[in-house]
XYZ file of C-alpha atoms in Angstrom:
692
model
C 72.023 12.933 127.573
C 74.882 10.891 126.211
C 75.295 7.366 127.589
C 78.187 7.318 130.095
C 79.727 4.131 128.684
C 79.886 5.654 125.214
C 81.228 8.934 126.570
C 83.959 7.211 128.558
C 85.026 5.213 125.497
C 85.272 8.382 123.418
C 87.197 10.262 126.095
C 89.622 7.344 126.346
C 90.184 7.500 122.566
C 90.638 11.263 122.878
C 93.597 10.810 125.233
C 91.704 10.401 128.496
C 91.214 13.253 130.952
C 94.913 14.063 130.802
C 94.199 15.467 127.324
C 90.512 16.414 127.630
C 90.266 19.719 129.461
C 86.563 20.401 128.972
C 83.456 18.492 127.918
C 79.929 19.566 127.090
C 76.825 17.486 126.425
C 73.747 18.709 124.561
C 71.159 16.084 123.607
C 73.122 13.665 121.409
C 76.091 16.017 120.821
C 79.307 15.559 122.813
C 81.830 18.392 122.501
C 85.367 17.966 123.833
C 88.105 20.575 124.187
C 91.539 18.943 124.136
C 95.111 20.029 124.814
C 96.639 18.136 121.907
C 94.408 17.075 119.061
C 97.112 14.868 117.532
C 96.496 12.462 120.412
C 92.831 12.077 119.484
C 92.141 8.828 117.597
C 89.611 10.341 115.201
C 89.374 7.291 112.947
C 88.707 4.965 115.893
C 86.021 7.256 117.298
C 84.350 7.464 113.896
C 84.253 3.651 113.674
C 82.121 3.375 116.813
C 78.604 2.185 116.014
C 77.132 4.910 118.201
C 78.880 7.726 116.296
C 77.112 9.433 113.400
C 79.781 12.041 112.598
C 82.832 13.752 114.048
C 84.223 17.197 113.295
C 87.512 18.677 114.416
C 87.991 22.433 114.555
C 91.373 23.373 115.998
C 91.388 21.819 119.484
C 87.622 21.306 119.717
C 86.100 17.900 118.885
C 82.371 17.725 118.134
C 80.836 14.227 118.043
C 77.257 13.543 116.978
C 75.932 10.328 118.479
C 72.947 8.117 117.853
C 70.616 8.714 120.785
C 70.969 5.923 123.294
C 67.330 4.871 122.928
C 67.654 4.486 119.164
C 67.977 0.741 119.219
C 65.873 -1.317 116.920
C 63.722 -2.980 119.519
C 62.986 0.278 121.327
C 62.305 2.095 118.060
C 59.629 -0.466 117.249
C 58.174 -0.165 120.725
C 58.034 3.604 120.423
C 56.448 3.406 116.997
C 53.741 1.253 118.508
C 53.192 3.606 121.437
C 50.737 5.810 119.587
C 49.007 6.890 122.783
C 52.162 8.637 123.963
C 52.652 10.142 120.505
C 49.044 11.343 120.454
C 49.393 12.964 123.883
C 52.490 14.817 122.699
C 50.755 15.956 119.520
C 47.606 17.210 121.258
C 49.622 19.029 123.908
C 51.841 20.739 121.338
C 49.142 21.863 118.948
C 47.809 23.961 121.799
C 45.648 21.413 123.575
C 42.163 20.085 122.920
C 40.520 23.498 123.256
C 42.705 24.879 120.451
C 41.578 22.275 117.903
C 38.798 23.298 115.519
C 38.966 20.207 113.340
C 41.035 17.165 112.460
C 41.257 14.902 109.456
C 44.031 12.919 107.870
C 45.320 12.159 104.401
C 47.723 9.388 103.462
C 50.639 10.719 105.522
C 49.469 13.724 107.517
C 47.312 14.666 110.445
C 45.586 17.832 109.252
C 44.538 20.068 112.145
C 42.499 23.227 111.950
C 43.593 25.271 114.943
C 41.972 28.297 116.505
C 45.378 29.869 117.128
C 48.426 28.411 115.370
C 50.750 30.496 117.542
C 49.899 28.185 120.460
C 51.421 25.204 118.644
C 54.992 24.203 119.454
C 56.559 23.254 116.132
C 60.030 22.619 117.563
C 58.791 20.030 120.062
C 56.669 18.289 117.447
C 59.470 18.059 114.889
C 61.815 16.610 117.496
C 59.329 13.934 118.560
C 59.965 10.359 117.444
C 57.265 9.284 115.024
C 56.824 12.753 113.502
C 58.570 13.500 110.219
C 57.835 17.206 109.963
C 55.302 19.964 110.546
C 53.862 21.999 107.676
C 51.419 24.907 107.569
C 49.317 25.646 104.507
C 45.791 26.085 103.224
C 44.485 26.974 106.667
C 45.703 23.681 108.121
C 48.416 22.773 110.604
C 49.780 19.493 109.257
C 51.751 16.985 111.318
C 53.494 14.620 108.909
C 53.443 11.059 110.292
C 54.004 8.803 107.284
C 52.660 5.295 106.865
C 51.270 5.077 110.413
C 49.032 8.120 110.063
C 45.782 6.163 110.568
C 47.043 4.689 113.851
C 48.166 8.128 114.997
C 44.820 9.637 113.950
C 42.866 7.043 115.932
C 45.127 7.553 118.941
C 44.598 11.328 118.820
C 40.829 10.786 118.705
C 41.153 8.503 121.744
C 43.127 11.149 123.626
C 40.499 13.751 122.754
C 37.764 11.366 123.876
C 35.782 11.564 120.660
C 34.833 9.259 117.839
C 36.179 9.527 114.323
C 34.845 12.519 112.434
C 33.122 14.057 115.455
C 35.797 16.569 116.410
C 34.034 19.645 115.085
C 31.198 19.328 117.607
C 33.735 20.388 120.227
C 35.027 23.261 118.144
C 34.398 26.926 118.303
C 31.938 28.313 115.843
C 34.641 30.626 114.596
C 36.614 28.959 111.816
C 39.130 31.154 110.042
C 39.687 28.721 107.198
C 38.887 30.278 103.807
C 35.693 29.115 102.035
C 37.488 27.412 99.141
C 39.569 25.277 101.490
C 36.441 24.471 103.511
C 34.786 23.057 100.410
C 37.884 21.118 99.351
C 38.408 19.726 102.856
C 34.759 18.694 103.095
C 34.898 16.899 99.746
C 38.229 15.222 100.462
C 37.014 14.321 103.943
C 34.114 12.459 102.336
C 36.447 10.359 100.208
C 39.172 9.495 102.717
C 37.184 7.010 104.882
C 36.438 4.942 101.768
C 39.769 5.450 100.011
C 41.067 1.947 100.700
C 37.972 0.411 99.100
C 38.193 2.810 96.166
C 41.816 1.724 95.672
C 40.772 -1.916 95.981
C 38.149 -1.418 93.273
C 40.725 0.197 91.008
C 43.222 -2.618 91.573
C 40.585 -5.241 90.755
C 39.706 -3.432 87.521
C 43.403 -3.266 86.607
C 43.928 -6.950 87.379
C 40.886 -7.822 85.295
C 42.371 -5.941 82.347
C 45.609 -7.942 82.680
C 43.769 -11.262 83.022
C 41.735 -10.467 79.927
C 44.780 -9.226 77.980
C 46.729 -12.419 78.708
C 43.788 -14.650 77.824
C 43.493 -16.128 81.302
C 39.873 -14.983 81.553
C 37.193 -14.415 78.964
C 34.532 -11.724 79.291
C 31.874 -14.454 79.380
C 33.491 -16.377 82.257
C 31.615 -16.348 85.540
C 34.758 -15.368 87.459
C 35.352 -12.454 85.066
C 31.814 -11.188 85.630
C 32.181 -11.517 89.402
C 35.554 -9.712 89.559
C 34.171 -7.021 87.270
C 31.304 -6.516 89.727
C 33.789 -6.274 92.608
C 35.770 -3.583 90.829
C 32.817 -1.639 89.430
C 30.516 -1.648 92.457
C 32.421 0.901 94.528
C 32.464 3.331 91.580
C 28.920 2.639 90.348
C 27.486 3.227 93.823
C 29.939 6.010 94.690
C 27.107 8.503 95.457
C 25.917 6.226 98.282
C 29.387 6.113 99.866
C 29.971 9.840 99.445
C 26.489 10.770 100.647
C 26.959 8.836 103.883
C 30.431 10.267 104.578
C 29.562 13.836 103.602
C 26.444 13.954 105.784
C 28.520 12.610 108.668
C 31.197 15.230 107.974
C 28.509 17.959 107.997
C 27.191 16.676 111.358
C 23.953 15.541 109.769
C 22.339 12.108 109.832
C 24.714 9.958 107.718
C 21.802 7.763 106.616
C 20.169 10.822 105.077
C 23.200 11.154 102.806
C 23.191 7.410 102.149
C 19.536 7.453 101.039
C 20.120 10.480 98.796
C 23.026 8.636 97.172
C 20.868 5.540 96.704
C 18.114 7.590 95.046
C 20.680 9.085 92.650
C 21.730 5.526 91.700
C 18.155 4.219 91.333
C 17.876 2.754 87.791
C 14.406 4.164 87.037
C 15.570 7.800 87.338
C 18.897 7.523 85.522
C 19.201 8.363 81.856
C 15.472 9.010 81.447
C 13.500 12.166 80.651
C 12.106 13.781 83.780
C 9.973 16.914 83.753
C 9.946 18.735 87.093
C 8.467 22.202 87.686
C 8.350 22.684 83.933
C 12.045 21.838 83.601
C 13.012 18.827 81.477
C 16.076 16.952 82.715
C 17.940 13.870 81.655
C 21.042 12.829 83.553
C 22.882 9.817 84.905
C 24.172 10.097 88.457
C 25.720 6.661 89.006
C 29.490 7.016 89.511
C 28.996 10.785 89.916
C 30.778 12.849 92.529
C 29.609 16.428 92.985
C 25.793 16.127 92.659
C 25.421 14.012 95.802
C 27.722 16.403 97.695
C 25.683 19.460 96.698
C 22.279 17.851 97.327
C 23.361 16.396 100.684
C 24.721 19.780 101.791
C 21.283 21.331 101.196
C 19.569 18.370 102.858
C 21.630 18.688 106.045
C 20.744 22.390 106.314
C 17.032 21.615 105.892
C 17.293 18.733 108.375
C 18.779 21.014 111.045
C 16.058 23.606 110.465
C 13.237 21.070 110.699
C 14.589 19.507 113.895
C 14.266 22.871 115.630
C 10.520 23.097 115.002
C 9.156 19.545 114.669
C 8.359 17.846 118.003
C 10.828 15.132 118.883
C 8.039 12.560 119.230
C 7.486 12.609 115.437
C 10.735 14.111 114.155
C 12.391 10.695 113.811
C 10.407 9.844 110.665
C 8.854 13.192 109.733
C 12.145 15.089 109.302
C 13.542 12.600 106.731
C 10.215 12.543 104.840
C 9.973 16.332 104.526
C 13.683 16.706 103.798
C 13.616 14.167 100.967
C 10.401 15.626 99.514
C 12.156 18.985 99.269
C 15.706 18.136 98.215
C 15.193 15.273 95.761
C 12.925 17.144 93.315
C 15.066 20.248 93.789
C 18.210 18.198 93.258
C 17.030 16.535 90.054
C 15.510 19.721 88.613
C 18.162 22.292 89.490
C 21.086 21.284 91.699
C 22.243 18.184 89.823
C 22.103 19.727 86.336
C 23.779 22.928 87.567
C 26.624 21.059 89.305
C 27.157 18.783 86.313
C 27.207 21.784 83.987
C 29.687 23.666 86.167
C 31.900 20.590 86.440
C 31.856 20.097 82.671
C 32.734 23.775 82.143
C 35.715 23.561 84.505
C 36.912 20.364 82.825
C 36.564 21.975 79.417
C 38.647 24.925 80.622
C 41.349 22.661 82.023
C 41.426 20.572 78.863
C 41.754 23.738 76.776
C 44.692 24.968 78.863
C 46.394 21.572 78.781
C 45.700 21.093 75.099
C 47.010 24.512 74.055
C 50.539 23.674 75.206
C 50.582 20.176 76.712
C 54.352 19.759 77.046
C 54.807 23.089 78.835
C 51.833 22.265 81.063
C 53.461 18.928 81.909
C 56.814 20.567 82.659
C 55.230 23.117 84.987
C 52.840 20.781 86.819
C 55.337 17.916 87.059
C 58.078 20.246 88.250
C 55.963 21.962 90.875
C 54.013 18.961 92.160
C 56.527 18.078 94.882
C 56.609 21.726 95.951
C 52.825 21.484 96.318
C 53.306 18.343 98.437
C 55.729 20.336 100.558
C 53.057 22.923 101.360
C 50.247 20.381 101.593
C 48.226 21.868 98.713
C 48.613 18.982 96.262
C 45.161 17.674 97.170
C 43.586 20.999 96.244
C 45.539 21.098 92.971
C 44.322 17.649 91.923
C 40.858 17.636 93.499
C 38.934 18.171 90.239
C 41.023 15.548 88.458
C 40.493 13.116 91.323
C 36.726 13.617 91.053
C 36.978 12.948 87.318
C 38.726 9.618 87.844
C 36.279 8.513 90.528
C 33.442 9.423 88.172
C 34.909 7.252 85.419
C 36.476 10.077 83.389
C 40.145 9.389 82.451
C 42.521 12.172 83.519
C 46.142 13.113 82.723
C 46.724 15.429 85.688
C 46.206 12.527 88.084
C 48.666 10.479 86.025
C 51.283 13.174 86.595
C 50.449 13.378 90.277
C 51.093 9.678 90.884
C 54.180 9.233 88.671
C 56.374 12.206 89.616
C 57.109 10.551 92.980
C 59.539 8.188 91.247
C 61.895 11.124 90.602
C 62.100 11.637 94.369
C 62.833 7.926 94.823
C 65.670 8.123 92.279
C 67.373 10.962 94.142
C 67.120 9.297 97.544
C 68.366 5.949 96.231
C 71.420 7.698 94.755
C 72.115 9.422 98.071
C 71.724 6.130 99.945
C 74.270 4.425 97.680
C 76.762 7.290 97.769
C 76.691 8.683 101.296
C 79.003 7.483 104.044
C 76.860 9.070 106.734
C 75.384 6.236 108.814
C 72.423 8.219 110.013
C 71.581 9.454 106.519
C 71.686 5.888 105.208
C 69.303 4.900 107.982
C 66.869 7.612 106.895
C 67.288 7.174 103.137
C 66.576 3.443 102.814
C 63.135 3.531 104.496
C 62.397 6.688 102.472
C 63.137 4.801 99.240
C 60.824 1.966 100.273
C 57.964 4.281 101.262
C 58.545 6.296 98.078
C 58.033 3.190 95.964
C 54.582 3.020 97.520
C 53.885 6.681 96.764
C 54.630 8.162 100.203
C 57.311 10.779 99.503
C 57.170 12.918 102.654
C 59.938 10.917 104.423
C 62.144 11.414 101.358
C 61.341 15.109 101.037
C 61.579 16.159 104.681
C 64.221 13.693 105.795
C 66.607 13.632 102.835
C 66.188 15.970 99.865
C 64.771 19.200 101.292
C 67.638 19.664 103.788
C 69.902 19.268 100.729
C 68.133 21.760 98.476
C 70.124 20.886 95.363
C 68.851 17.314 95.611
C 65.256 18.508 95.991
C 65.635 20.665 92.874
C 66.964 17.651 90.943
C 63.864 15.669 91.919
C 61.665 18.557 90.733
C 63.453 18.590 87.371
C 62.948 14.826 87.117
C 59.262 15.336 87.903
C 59.055 18.009 85.201
C 60.489 15.597 82.614
C 57.984 12.938 83.666
C 55.136 15.444 83.386
C 56.225 16.583 79.923
C 56.401 12.976 78.684
C 52.955 12.199 80.097
C 51.367 15.163 78.353
C 53.233 14.512 75.097
C 52.294 10.826 74.875
C 48.831 10.864 76.432
C 49.504 8.722 79.510
C 46.215 8.779 81.417
C 44.751 7.529 84.684
C 41.646 5.416 84.130
C 40.994 4.317 87.701
C 42.517 5.141 91.056
C 44.365 2.097 92.367
C 46.531 3.734 95.004
C 49.993 5.254 94.975
C 53.444 4.030 94.018
C 54.008 0.777 92.155
C 50.379 -0.304 92.360
C 49.330 2.853 90.509
C 50.369 1.335 87.162
C 47.264 -0.860 87.291
C 45.141 2.278 87.030
C 47.121 3.687 84.102
C 46.222 0.887 81.702
C 43.407 1.556 79.249
C 40.788 -1.224 79.344
C 40.335 -0.774 75.580
C 44.033 -0.816 74.683
C 46.033 -2.416 77.532
C 49.621 -1.140 77.481
C 52.006 -0.680 80.408
C 54.918 0.605 78.318
C 54.247 4.355 78.259
C 53.419 4.704 82.003
C 56.563 2.733 82.886
C 58.696 4.894 80.567
C 57.189 8.036 82.134
C 58.186 6.877 85.621
C 61.637 5.730 84.470
C 62.431 9.077 82.826
C 62.093 10.918 86.128
C 63.687 8.118 88.145
C 66.745 7.615 85.909
C 67.452 11.319 85.365
C 67.160 12.068 89.086
C 69.258 9.058 90.088
C 72.084 9.858 87.648
C 72.114 13.591 88.432
C 72.022 13.044 92.193
C 74.693 10.349 92.082
C 76.958 12.636 90.054
C 76.431 15.776 92.126
C 75.831 14.567 95.683
C 78.656 14.913 98.184
C 78.579 14.490 101.922
C 79.029 17.946 103.421
C 82.642 17.759 104.521
C 82.306 20.861 106.661
C 79.710 19.022 108.745
C 81.886 15.960 109.203
C 85.586 16.675 109.515
C 87.171 20.073 109.063
C 90.695 18.917 109.656
C 92.083 15.741 111.131
C 95.731 16.354 110.447
C 98.236 18.393 112.428
C 100.671 20.354 110.322
C 102.958 21.359 113.148
C 102.969 22.104 116.847
C 101.762 25.675 116.324
C 98.501 24.551 114.744
C 97.558 22.716 117.906
C 97.225 25.933 119.831
C 95.593 28.063 117.138
C 92.459 29.771 118.401
C 89.771 31.067 116.051
C 88.073 34.218 117.345
C 84.620 35.328 116.237
C 82.996 38.710 116.736
C 79.369 39.715 117.155
C 78.173 43.189 116.204
C 75.587 45.160 118.103
C 72.013 44.490 116.970
C 70.762 47.659 118.676
C 71.733 51.257 119.232
C 71.854 52.243 122.883
C 73.740 52.124 126.179
C 75.772 49.035 127.105
C 75.235 47.344 130.472
C 76.809 44.320 132.087
C 74.531 41.317 132.177
C 74.555 41.443 135.992
C 72.715 44.784 135.806
C 69.666 43.234 134.161
C 66.708 43.295 136.622
C 65.943 39.620 136.052
C 67.839 37.014 138.042
C 67.680 34.401 135.279
C 69.551 36.664 132.871
C 71.732 38.367 135.472
C 73.000 35.067 136.885
C 74.117 33.834 133.469
C 71.869 30.794 133.787
C 70.793 31.189 130.168
C 74.296 31.968 128.936
C 76.888 34.730 128.932
C 76.620 38.014 127.091
C 75.722 41.653 127.532
C 72.685 43.945 127.737
C 71.737 47.132 125.907
C 69.276 49.836 126.909
C 67.885 50.612 123.443
C 67.808 54.136 122.043
C 65.887 53.194 118.898
C 63.085 50.797 117.953
C 64.842 48.396 115.574
C 66.783 45.143 115.957
C 69.292 44.048 113.304
C 71.197 40.817 112.652
C 74.550 40.978 114.498
C 76.161 38.435 112.123
C 75.289 36.067 109.297
C 72.816 33.652 110.843
C 69.672 31.558 110.589
C 66.503 32.576 112.434
C 65.816 29.567 114.639
C 63.350 30.830 117.232
C 60.428 33.225 117.035
C 58.016 33.743 119.905
C 54.221 34.113 119.724
C 54.714 37.227 121.891
C 57.281 38.577 119.373
C 59.431 40.020 122.165
C 62.513 37.894 121.516
C 64.339 36.263 118.651
C 66.769 33.345 118.518
C 69.549 33.121 115.947
C 72.074 30.422 115.142
C 75.200 32.070 113.800
C 77.146 30.438 111.003
C 79.848 29.452 113.510
C 77.327 27.496 115.608
C 76.769 30.062 118.347
C 73.142 30.300 119.466
C 72.237 33.925 120.164
C 69.163 35.171 122.014
C 68.033 38.802 121.744
C 65.371 39.415 124.400
C 63.788 42.874 124.082
C 62.602 43.916 127.518
C 61.941 42.183 130.810
C 58.708 40.232 131.368
C 57.481 41.639 128.058
C 56.096 38.235 127.145
C 53.027 39.435 129.059
C 52.314 41.997 126.336
C 51.337 39.110 124.039
C 52.960 40.674 120.998
C 51.570 44.174 121.481
C 54.087 46.836 120.377
C 56.301 44.225 118.639
C 56.564 43.054 115.043
C 58.811 40.511 113.306
C 60.244 41.252 109.872
C 61.641 37.751 109.326
C 60.371 34.195 109.421
C 61.599 31.109 111.217
C 64.425 29.277 109.388
C 65.116 32.374 107.279
C 68.800 32.993 106.508
C 69.822 36.575 107.286
C 72.930 38.626 106.651
C 74.705 40.844 109.170
C 72.920 44.194 109.325
C 69.572 42.882 108.051
C 66.619 44.194 110.086
C 64.925 41.498 112.168
C 62.173 43.173 114.162
C 60.690 46.456 115.360
C 59.206 47.514 118.692
C 57.740 50.611 120.302
C 59.958 51.224 123.330
C 57.998 54.285 124.506
C 54.726 52.340 124.510
C 56.354 49.355 126.222
C 57.780 51.561 128.966
C 54.463 53.398 129.312
C 52.849 49.997 129.911
C 55.168 49.537 132.897
C 57.875 47.291 131.409
C 61.631 47.819 131.204
C 63.138 47.669 127.701
C 66.705 46.730 128.643
C 67.652 43.984 126.191
C 69.855 40.995 127.134
C 71.947 39.639 124.246
C 73.315 36.251 125.237
C 74.972 33.208 123.728
C 72.846 30.384 125.078
C 75.406 27.663 124.296
C 78.237 29.622 125.910
C 79.769 26.498 127.430
C 80.740 25.256 123.963
C 83.063 28.220 123.450
C 85.918 29.964 125.180
C 85.616 33.146 127.220
C 83.017 35.569 125.913
C 84.380 39.112 126.004
C 82.378 42.338 125.938
C 84.108 44.717 123.508
C 81.771 47.700 123.668
C 81.567 50.261 126.446
C 79.063 52.975 127.199
C 77.128 53.750 123.998
C 76.976 51.660 120.802
C 75.490 52.056 117.347
C 74.093 49.252 115.219
C 77.016 47.373 113.685
C 79.602 48.325 116.323
C 81.654 45.414 117.686
C 79.888 44.095 120.769
C 81.251 40.646 121.746
C 83.930 38.190 120.797
C 84.541 34.557 121.686
C 86.927 31.837 120.618
C 86.884 28.243 119.449
């Protein structure tokens, strides 16, 4: 609710209660209806620190306020209260029993849920500390931002489990597709060690700079030591991945660690080995996929052996037998096969990129932020990421880390140009996080709600991608995201920062200039009219009509056999006993509420009215049976567009009434709501009107 002191100040500036004839509060929105709008000191109200925006439509004043708890010290306290945030998240993803798995990337908690319909997206997205909620690739992603690790740990605490152990509580039924399972397993093996991988990349980049500037010579002891620091994490990568992957697979993590160590053992790398009549020669240090494949087989064998070997000897006997089986098998068949498949995929990608590199750069660079939006960017770059970790330079990863600067350019332009206080407060932190490669706050908080700005950032990303592919900018080591990424884009053999910097600047400068030129605060959201032309305009009333979404017989709302609807507690309106099985949009609107049970639909009309169409009474108990939606949440629909279908005969046969209340849930923000239709209506007939 709005703070009383703030409200009283605003009412005083609006001419006090002698001029204010009605007031309505909804969250941080204060709506006033006044007798004479010329008395209202709009400019003075807008100057108040607590006011984000003010709009004036005829004699109705709508003021958006900063929520009273949004003070800097309390914001920081709330950000630190990750236990409360975790409780909210767990509750609104359907509870602990609905969670099949949980991992995190750099900005997102990635849940695998048994039933996504049990999650409450609206509550999550309106929770402080959560940027957005995204669904994609079989995952339900809660976007947190920079504090994702703290949120992840807090969620694990709430669930009462240790990191990485969530799946032992999960159902055996996992609807995630096999490809995403593999990708998630591989990525899940990297994420726990990502900070050390980045650290190794940064050290290698710094060493290149120190050598290039002559501050260190390759023979210096410090050079050799720093080189060891940077190389070790990559050289012994199979050990790190083996440990994490075995843990992820619910096997003994030390089994994976030992397999990784064997793959790095000097005596078996780069030498001719003849096993089962098969001659092999391979090097597995710094490799990625072989240890994953061999460990996956080892964990399966380990589980099998534990079922049949007595526990008194299984502690040492299971590892012995497992290693005796998988290591020869791995060196003879699995490792060579995986390496061959990986090389074939890389050859295919290189062929596609090489056949038309500039077009490939335009497409990938332009679509990368769209992939971020749907949370599939990790899948799109997974092979390239493996290449870099294995010591193979890669251009796709270079595009992935540099296109973010186009997003930063757009948001910086908006920050400098907007007069909206709240938007400035969102944009500046988004610019800062974007400079460090975290673009979700910029995308979800700033550019995506202003689609033109998001498109500009995609065009900037496309230009960056085209330049990268045309000039050969390449990632040599993974050093992290944002500004620090340039250290990984410098070739150790030919150190040069110029081309990577130009690539980033192309997207940044284009996006900044285009956004600065084209961005305008949406005047219709701020002030429609603050001037009074004459006395007649003060009393002008705008009337809106709503058409019937159903064909059937009209009833007064009081005739609905449900006291909540009949009393008007949910808002004023009308009811229809349907004669057909279709529901249509009664006006131009946005779909803002869909139910798991599919028995009702919420619309926000273009004039701000919030309309609920509730097909039947107590039909939520049917759990979606006999109902089907034809639209999606947040979809924009036109008057007359079909929204949903239902089987009224089957619903009635199941013992439920199909009378359908049609109500304006924010009725108090408007004038009298009049029922225009009588007796029988067809779809599209005038049903209601109301005034502003």
